[in-house]
Tab-separated table of C-alpha atoms in Angstrom:
chain	number	residue	atom	x	y	z
C	60	MET	CA	59.957	-17.526	32.606
C	61	ARG	CA	59.246	-16.675	36.247
C	62	ILE	CA	55.890	-18.285	37.025
C	63	ALA	CA	53.659	-17.777	40.068
C	64	LEU	CA	51.161	-20.395	41.341
C	65	VAL	CA	47.831	-19.504	42.873
C	66	ASN	CA	45.810	-22.397	44.394
C	67	ASP	CA	44.498	-23.405	47.789
C	68	VAL	CA	44.948	-27.141	47.255
C	69	MET	CA	48.419	-28.429	48.051
C	70	ALA	CA	48.181	-31.353	45.609
C	71	ALA	CA	47.328	-28.952	42.778
C	72	VAL	CA	50.235	-26.664	43.713
C	73	GLU	CA	52.621	-29.620	43.702
C	74	ALA	CA	51.305	-30.823	40.317
C	75	MET	CA	51.771	-27.387	38.779
C	76	ARG	CA	55.206	-26.989	40.364
C	77	ARG	CA	56.391	-30.234	38.760
C	78	VAL	CA	55.146	-29.129	35.369
C	79	VAL	CA	56.792	-25.724	35.612
C	80	LEU	CA	60.170	-27.133	36.793
C	81	HIS	CA	60.091	-29.871	34.159
C	82	THR	CA	61.692	-27.309	31.834
C	83	ARG	CA	64.863	-25.805	33.272
C	84	GLU	CA	64.296	-22.377	31.840
C	85	HIS	CA	61.248	-21.846	34.094
C	86	GLN	CA	61.287	-21.083	37.797
C	87	ILE	CA	58.694	-20.541	40.541
C	88	ALA	CA	58.394	-16.853	41.451
C	89	TRP	CA	55.994	-17.310	44.430
C	90	ILE	CA	53.021	-19.322	45.580
C	91	ALA	CA	49.731	-17.895	46.912
C	92	ARG	CA	46.911	-19.823	48.598
C	93	ASP	CA	44.085	-17.399	47.651
C	94	GLY	CA	43.266	-14.452	45.405
C	95	ALA	CA	43.949	-11.719	47.950
C	96	ALA	CA	47.448	-13.045	48.644
C	97	ALA	CA	48.084	-13.267	44.900
C	98	VAL	CA	47.133	-9.621	44.386
C	99	GLU	CA	49.455	-8.528	47.216
C	100	LEU	CA	52.351	-10.692	46.120
C	101	ASN	CA	51.978	-9.618	42.467
C	102	ALA	CA	52.159	-5.968	43.488
C	103	ARG	CA	55.502	-6.569	45.171
C	104	ASP	CA	56.895	-9.000	42.626
C	105	THR	CA	55.222	-9.195	39.219
C	106	PRO	CA	56.116	-12.501	37.466
C	107	ASP	CA	56.028	-13.305	33.742
C	108	LEU	CA	53.023	-15.602	34.154
C	109	ILE	CA	50.527	-16.472	36.852
C	110	LEU	CA	48.747	-19.862	36.892
C	111	MET	CA	45.504	-18.846	38.597
C	112	ASP	CA	42.905	-21.142	40.224
C	113	LEU	CA	39.239	-20.126	39.925
C	114	ILE	CA	37.511	-21.444	43.041
C	115	MET	CA	39.252	-20.406	46.275
C	116	PRO	CA	38.178	-19.269	49.707
C	117	GLY	CA	37.854	-15.521	50.115
C	118	MET	CA	38.787	-13.787	46.881
C	119	ASP	CA	38.297	-16.068	43.890
C	120	GLY	CA	40.365	-16.231	40.724
C	121	VAL	CA	38.061	-13.960	38.724
C	122	GLU	CA	38.286	-11.049	41.172
C	123	ALA	CA	42.028	-11.617	41.626
C	124	THR	CA	42.515	-11.477	37.847
C	125	ARG	CA	40.461	-8.337	37.637
C	126	ARG	CA	42.549	-6.555	40.337
C	127	ILE	CA	45.889	-7.742	39.020
C	128	MET	CA	45.072	-6.601	35.479
C	129	ALA	CA	43.987	-3.190	36.790
C	130	ARG	CA	46.972	-2.556	39.036
C	131	ASN	CA	50.047	-4.605	37.984
C	132	PRO	CA	49.110	-6.495	34.811
C	133	CYS	CA	50.830	-9.652	33.720
C	134	ALA	CA	49.970	-12.784	31.732
C	135	ILE	CA	47.460	-15.020	33.525
C	136	VAL	CA	46.284	-18.523	32.628
C	137	VAL	CA	43.358	-20.009	34.535
C	138	VAL	CA	44.164	-23.495	35.889
C	139	THR	CA	41.043	-25.116	37.333
C	140	ALA	CA	39.837	-28.589	38.224
C	141	SER	CA	37.392	-28.606	35.288
C	142	VAL	CA	37.291	-25.958	32.579
C	143	THR	CA	34.004	-27.283	31.202
C	144	SER	CA	32.266	-27.410	34.574
C	145	ASN	CA	33.388	-23.895	35.422
C	146	SER	CA	32.940	-22.426	31.910
C	147	SER	CA	30.958	-19.360	32.994
C	148	LYS	CA	33.661	-18.383	35.514
C	149	VAL	CA	36.338	-19.100	32.912
C	150	PHE	CA	34.687	-16.585	30.561
C	151	GLU	CA	34.459	-14.106	33.377
C	152	ALA	CA	38.155	-14.493	34.084
C	153	MET	CA	38.993	-14.142	30.419
C	154	GLY	CA	36.785	-11.068	30.283
C	155	ALA	CA	38.853	-9.670	33.192
C	156	GLY	CA	42.075	-10.271	31.250
C	157	ALA	CA	43.135	-13.955	31.580
C	158	LEU	CA	44.670	-15.282	28.406
C	159	ASP	CA	43.558	-18.865	28.428
C	160	ALA	CA	42.377	-21.733	30.623
C	161	VAL	CA	43.407	-25.387	31.200
C	162	ASN	CA	42.477	-28.224	33.540
C	163	THR	CA	44.644	-28.700	36.643
C	164	PRO	CA	47.058	-31.560	36.064
C	165	VAL	CA	46.506	-34.573	38.364
C	166	PHE	CA	49.401	-36.961	38.638
C	167	ASP	CA	47.553	-39.926	40.139
C	168	SER	CA	45.042	-40.295	37.284
C	169	PRO	CA	45.069	-42.116	33.951
C	170	GLU	CA	45.099	-38.725	32.232
C	171	ALA	CA	48.147	-37.505	34.171
C	172	SER	CA	50.502	-37.267	31.187
C	173	ALA	CA	47.940	-35.479	29.013
C	174	GLY	CA	47.140	-33.005	31.733
C	175	ALA	CA	50.788	-32.145	32.280
C	176	THR	CA	51.392	-31.824	28.535
C	177	ALA	CA	48.382	-29.536	28.105
C	178	LEU	CA	49.544	-27.196	30.858
C	179	LEU	CA	53.137	-27.150	29.596
C	180	SER	CA	51.867	-26.387	26.097
C	181	LYS	CA	49.958	-23.352	27.426
C	182	ILE	CA	53.057	-22.147	29.273
C	183	GLU	CA	55.198	-22.489	26.120
C	184	THR	CA	52.572	-20.635	24.036
C	185	ILE	CA	52.523	-17.743	26.501
C	186	GLY	CA	56.331	-17.695	26.437
C	187	ARG	CA	56.305	-17.339	22.671
C	188	LEU	CA	53.665	-14.657	22.875
C	189	LEU	CA	55.590	-12.637	25.458
C	190	GLY	CA	58.766	-12.970	23.347
C	191	ALA	CA	56.962	-11.759	20.271
C	192	ASN	CA	55.420	-8.911	22.203
C	193	GLN	CA	58.907	-7.631	23.128
C	194	ARG	CA	59.637	-7.257	19.411
C	195	LYS	CA	57.085	-4.527	18.784
C	196	PRO	CA	56.029	-4.069	15.200
C	197	ARG	CA	57.701	-1.091	13.463
C	198	PRO	CA	55.294	1.656	12.487
C	199	ILE	CA	54.866	1.876	8.754
C	200	PRO	CA	53.119	4.884	7.218
C	201	THR	CA	49.751	3.858	5.903
C	202	GLN	CA	47.735	5.903	3.441
C	203	ARG	CA	44.358	6.920	4.878
C	204	ALA	CA	41.915	4.626	3.114
C	205	ALA	CA	38.503	5.826	2.158
C	206	CYS	CA	35.844	3.399	3.223
C	207	SER	CA	33.792	2.662	0.103
C	208	LEU	CA	30.731	0.631	0.836
C	209	ALA	CA	29.156	0.258	-2.574
C	210	PRO	CA	25.463	-0.675	-2.657
C	211	GLY	CA	24.843	-4.328	-3.395
C	212	GLN	CA	28.309	-5.512	-2.349
C	213	PRO	CA	28.313	-8.228	0.348
C	214	ARG	CA	29.621	-6.920	3.646
C	215	LEU	CA	31.454	-8.870	6.334
C	216	VAL	CA	32.421	-8.009	9.877
C	217	GLY	CA	35.565	-9.698	11.274
C	218	ILE	CA	36.344	-9.357	14.958
C	219	GLY	CA	39.579	-10.436	16.716
C	220	ALA	CA	40.130	-10.558	20.437
C	221	SER	CA	42.192	-12.205	23.149
C	222	ALA	CA	42.546	-11.376	26.885
C	223	GLY	CA	39.376	-9.578	27.955
C	224	GLY	CA	37.705	-10.670	24.761
C	225	PRO	CA	34.645	-12.649	25.961
C	226	THR	CA	33.191	-9.733	27.907
C	227	ALA	CA	34.055	-7.262	25.152
C	228	LEU	CA	32.486	-9.525	22.493
C	229	ALA	CA	29.354	-9.946	24.593
C	230	ARG	CA	28.991	-6.148	24.898
C	231	VAL	CA	29.383	-5.592	21.150
C	232	LEU	CA	27.056	-8.441	20.113
C	233	ALA	CA	24.445	-7.447	22.701
C	234	HIS	CA	24.005	-4.042	21.046
C	235	LEU	CA	23.715	-5.225	17.441
C	236	PRO	CA	20.133	-5.406	16.054
C	237	ALA	CA	18.461	-8.739	15.218
C	238	ASP	CA	18.317	-7.663	11.568
C	239	PHE	CA	22.046	-6.752	11.375
C	240	PRO	CA	22.640	-7.260	7.639
C	241	ALA	CA	26.213	-8.543	7.592
C	242	PRO	CA	27.675	-11.904	8.632
C	243	ILE	CA	30.141	-11.828	11.512
C	244	ILE	CA	33.285	-13.940	11.993
C	245	ILE	CA	34.909	-13.946	15.449
C	246	ILE	CA	38.481	-15.025	16.134
C	247	GLN	CA	38.924	-15.220	19.933
C	248	HIS	CA	42.005	-16.760	21.413
C	249	VAL	CA	40.344	-19.659	23.140
C	250	ASP	CA	41.086	-23.316	23.631
C	251	MET	CA	38.899	-25.559	21.397
C	252	GLN	CA	37.686	-27.529	24.428
C	253	PHE	CA	35.500	-24.659	25.555
C	254	ALA	CA	34.882	-22.832	22.260
C	255	LYS	CA	31.446	-24.418	22.040
C	256	GLY	CA	30.594	-23.209	25.556
C	257	LEU	CA	31.820	-19.670	24.683
C	258	ALA	CA	29.667	-19.654	21.543
C	259	ALA	CA	26.609	-20.727	23.587
C	260	TRP	CA	27.339	-18.087	26.187
C	261	LEU	CA	27.675	-15.348	23.570
C	262	ASP	CA	24.531	-16.592	21.856
C	263	GLY	CA	22.663	-15.890	25.064
C	264	GLN	CA	23.959	-12.311	25.084
C	265	SER	CA	22.980	-11.475	21.522
C	266	ARG	CA	19.910	-11.163	19.336
C	267	LEU	CA	21.982	-12.736	16.570
C	268	HIS	CA	22.705	-16.467	16.427
C	269	VAL	CA	26.250	-17.301	17.613
C	270	ARG	CA	27.756	-20.756	16.967
C	271	VAL	CA	31.125	-22.386	16.327
C	272	ALA	CA	32.274	-22.257	12.699
C	273	ARG	CA	32.298	-25.578	10.883
C	274	GLU	CA	34.595	-26.657	8.022
C	275	GLY	CA	33.106	-25.401	4.747
C	276	ASP	CA	30.753	-22.845	6.375
C	277	ARG	CA	29.530	-19.969	4.187
C	278	PRO	CA	29.011	-16.717	6.180
C	279	GLN	CA	25.354	-15.552	6.379
C	280	ALA	CA	23.744	-12.449	7.754
C	281	GLY	CA	22.099	-13.023	11.115
C	282	THR	CA	24.778	-15.419	12.293
C	283	ALA	CA	28.088	-14.861	14.041
C	284	LEU	CA	30.584	-17.697	13.592
C	285	LEU	CA	33.268	-18.283	16.219
C	286	ALA	CA	36.540	-20.001	15.357
C	287	GLY	CA	36.374	-23.232	17.306
C	288	GLN	CA	39.517	-25.214	16.626
C	289	ASP	CA	43.207	-24.900	17.519
C	290	ASN	CA	43.783	-24.419	13.768
C	291	HIS	CA	43.340	-21.132	11.941
C	292	LEU	CA	39.919	-20.253	10.495
C	293	VAL	CA	40.419	-18.700	7.037
C	294	PHE	CA	38.736	-18.169	3.678
C	295	ALA	CA	39.754	-20.726	1.053
C	296	SER	CA	37.574	-19.122	-1.573
C	297	PRO	CA	35.324	-15.979	-1.837
C	298	SER	CA	32.666	-17.546	0.348
C	299	ARG	CA	33.947	-20.703	2.003
C	300	LEU	CA	35.655	-21.015	5.409
C	301	VAL	CA	38.102	-23.754	6.259
C	302	TYR	CA	40.453	-24.645	9.107
C	303	THR	CA	44.179	-24.962	8.470
C	304	SER	CA	47.239	-25.616	10.610
C	305	GLN	CA	49.406	-23.444	8.393
C	306	PRO	CA	51.351	-21.313	9.111
C	307	ALA	CA	52.350	-23.373	12.133
C	308	ASP	CA	54.695	-20.782	13.654
C	309	CYS	CA	51.954	-18.338	14.799
C	310	ALA	CA	52.005	-17.766	18.573
C	311	TRP	CA	48.193	-18.230	18.609
C	312	HIS	CA	45.997	-20.788	16.932
C	313	PRO	CA	43.546	-19.536	15.735
C	314	SER	CA	45.238	-16.346	14.536
C	315	VAL	CA	43.374	-13.124	13.935
C	316	ASP	CA	46.076	-12.054	11.453
C	317	GLN	CA	45.563	-15.138	9.309
C	318	PHE	CA	41.809	-14.630	9.172
C	319	PHE	CA	42.035	-10.931	8.310
C	320	LYS	CA	44.620	-11.562	5.595
C	321	SER	CA	42.413	-14.284	4.050
C	322	ALA	CA	39.428	-11.983	4.119
C	323	ALA	CA	41.452	-9.274	2.411
C	324	GLN	CA	42.439	-11.800	-0.302
C	325	PHE	CA	39.176	-13.623	-0.897
C	326	TRP	CA	36.042	-11.766	0.315
C	327	PRO	CA	34.332	-10.261	-2.731
C	328	GLY	CA	32.825	-7.249	-1.029
C	329	ASP	CA	33.523	-4.923	1.872
C	330	VAL	CA	35.045	-5.992	5.117
C	331	ILE	CA	34.925	-4.196	8.451
C	332	GLY	CA	37.787	-5.399	10.626
C	333	VAL	CA	37.736	-4.931	14.351
C	334	VAL	CA	40.526	-5.592	16.904
C	335	LEU	CA	39.413	-5.713	20.506
C	336	THR	CA	41.270	-6.113	23.821
C	337	GLY	CA	44.090	-8.628	23.979
C	338	MET	CA	47.739	-9.227	24.845
C	339	GLY	CA	50.313	-9.291	22.063
C	340	ALA	CA	50.046	-8.035	18.521
C	341	ASP	CA	47.914	-10.606	16.709
C	342	GLY	CA	45.530	-8.837	14.340
C	343	ALA	CA	47.567	-5.727	13.696
C	344	GLU	CA	49.209	-6.910	10.463
C	345	GLY	CA	45.934	-8.438	9.250
C	346	LEU	CA	44.043	-5.222	9.986
C	347	ARG	CA	46.652	-3.273	8.016
C	348	ALA	CA	46.188	-5.723	5.099
C	349	LEU	CA	42.464	-4.911	5.153
C	350	ARG	CA	43.029	-1.169	5.310
C	351	ALA	CA	45.487	-1.284	2.456
C	352	LYS	CA	42.605	-2.573	0.314
C	353	ASN	CA	40.284	0.268	1.367
C	354	HIS	CA	38.315	-1.746	3.940
C	355	HIS	CA	37.198	-0.010	7.130
C	356	THR	CA	39.125	-0.934	10.237
C	357	ILE	CA	38.480	-0.316	13.932
C	358	ALA	CA	40.611	-0.718	17.026
C	359	GLN	CA	39.349	-0.567	20.612
C	360	ASP	CA	40.707	2.341	22.600
C	361	GLN	CA	43.021	2.063	25.599
C	362	SER	CA	40.647	3.248	28.307
C	363	SER	CA	38.012	0.563	27.562
C	364	SER	CA	40.480	-2.348	26.940
C	365	ALA	CA	41.082	-4.883	29.623
C	366	VAL	CA	44.496	-5.461	28.060
C	367	TYR	CA	45.750	-2.783	25.641
C	368	GLY	CA	48.070	-4.971	23.563
C	369	MET	CA	46.463	-6.027	20.280
C	370	PRO	CA	44.620	-2.696	19.720
C	371	ALA	CA	47.791	-0.784	20.628
C	372	ALA	CA	49.794	-2.728	18.035
C	373	ALA	CA	47.144	-1.981	15.399
C	374	ALA	CA	47.258	1.736	16.332
C	375	ARG	CA	51.076	1.815	16.137
C	376	LEU	CA	50.972	0.356	12.610
C	377	GLY	CA	48.383	2.896	11.438
C	378	ALA	CA	46.134	-0.086	10.690
C	379	ALA	CA	42.988	1.347	12.241
C	380	SER	CA	40.701	3.764	10.390
C	381	GLU	CA	39.091	4.546	13.731
C	382	ILE	CA	39.936	4.031	17.410
C	383	LEU	CA	36.771	3.733	19.436
C	384	ALA	CA	35.626	3.044	22.986
C	385	LEU	CA	34.055	-0.412	23.338
C	386	ASP	CA	30.569	0.943	23.923
C	387	LYS	CA	30.651	2.848	20.595
C	388	ILE	CA	31.694	-0.059	18.351
C	389	ALA	CA	28.298	-1.789	17.928
C	390	ALA	CA	26.581	1.450	16.884
C	391	ARG	CA	29.425	2.253	14.511
C	392	LEU	CA	29.198	-1.175	12.880
C	393	THR	CA	25.441	-0.832	12.492
C	394	ASN	CA	25.837	2.641	10.929
C	395	ILE	CA	28.507	1.432	8.482
C	396	VAL	CA	26.749	-1.673	7.237
C	397	THR	CA	23.334	-0.011	6.949
C	398	ASP	CA	24.691	3.200	5.407
C	399	LYS	CA	22.828	5.338	7.921
C	400	ILE	CA	25.731	7.764	8.140
C	401	SER	CA	28.715	8.409	5.882
C	402	SER	CA	31.719	6.282	6.748
C	403	HIS	CA	35.130	7.894	6.850
C	404	GLY	CA	38.627	6.553	6.598
């Protein structure tokens, strides 16, 4: 991959350069010292991946990410001195379209090897994702499924998101009522080291309780559970959630597809599956599996998506019963689960 580096600290640039060039298949596209320069350079020469610092003089990494994703989008990973200390800005950057975040490697520290390995792992994950994205899923005709929400059946909302997800999730959760009668499971592509912080941040945006899902959790109305490990969060029985490392070959851990497929297999009642903004195609096959069993499925529309990858893949497969703007999704979920209006397939 051709990788660009954005950082105003020379030591950080050198540390990232060493990690990138450690693998011969990667090369440095260009180096920028601040966000404004990164936006300009990216417009002239868009790389495969940008490693973006957060805190810089002038234009910071959040605004640079926002402008790059609006004008000449490409994969962006936030690389910052401390992900946990800058968690709110990390979520802002991910809301603007960054895929992930990792601590800046420091070669003169006891954690040097771990830091380099963590960054290289992120780069390799993005490489697999970009490769998978080039092999676009083939559209398969899908019978329009009627959404049958029978009275008394337990209902579950599953939401998958990636780049742009934190902000999109916050907007959906903020508009759900406190008495929303269905449990919610969220699969956001996020590193486990700041999943807890993301859950706390989302909890502050919602009248529902948001927390990280624990092994053996049983979904309950009034609570939104966020996948919080690098393993997949799936149903192991009709009401019990577990974490599993299998299948190991998924580009993303946790995988939206794996959760949706497990919900289609195990959940005893109705499922409403939602795919929000994100790069790649994770969630499309799982959403189609839900729709094939007459569950209601929703994909975010292009105009309101920070990154129109995952919802686009779902639309191409015919996996979505509805394609909606972000600001309409919360009201639609409320209408469906409370039977205030008739649902359609």
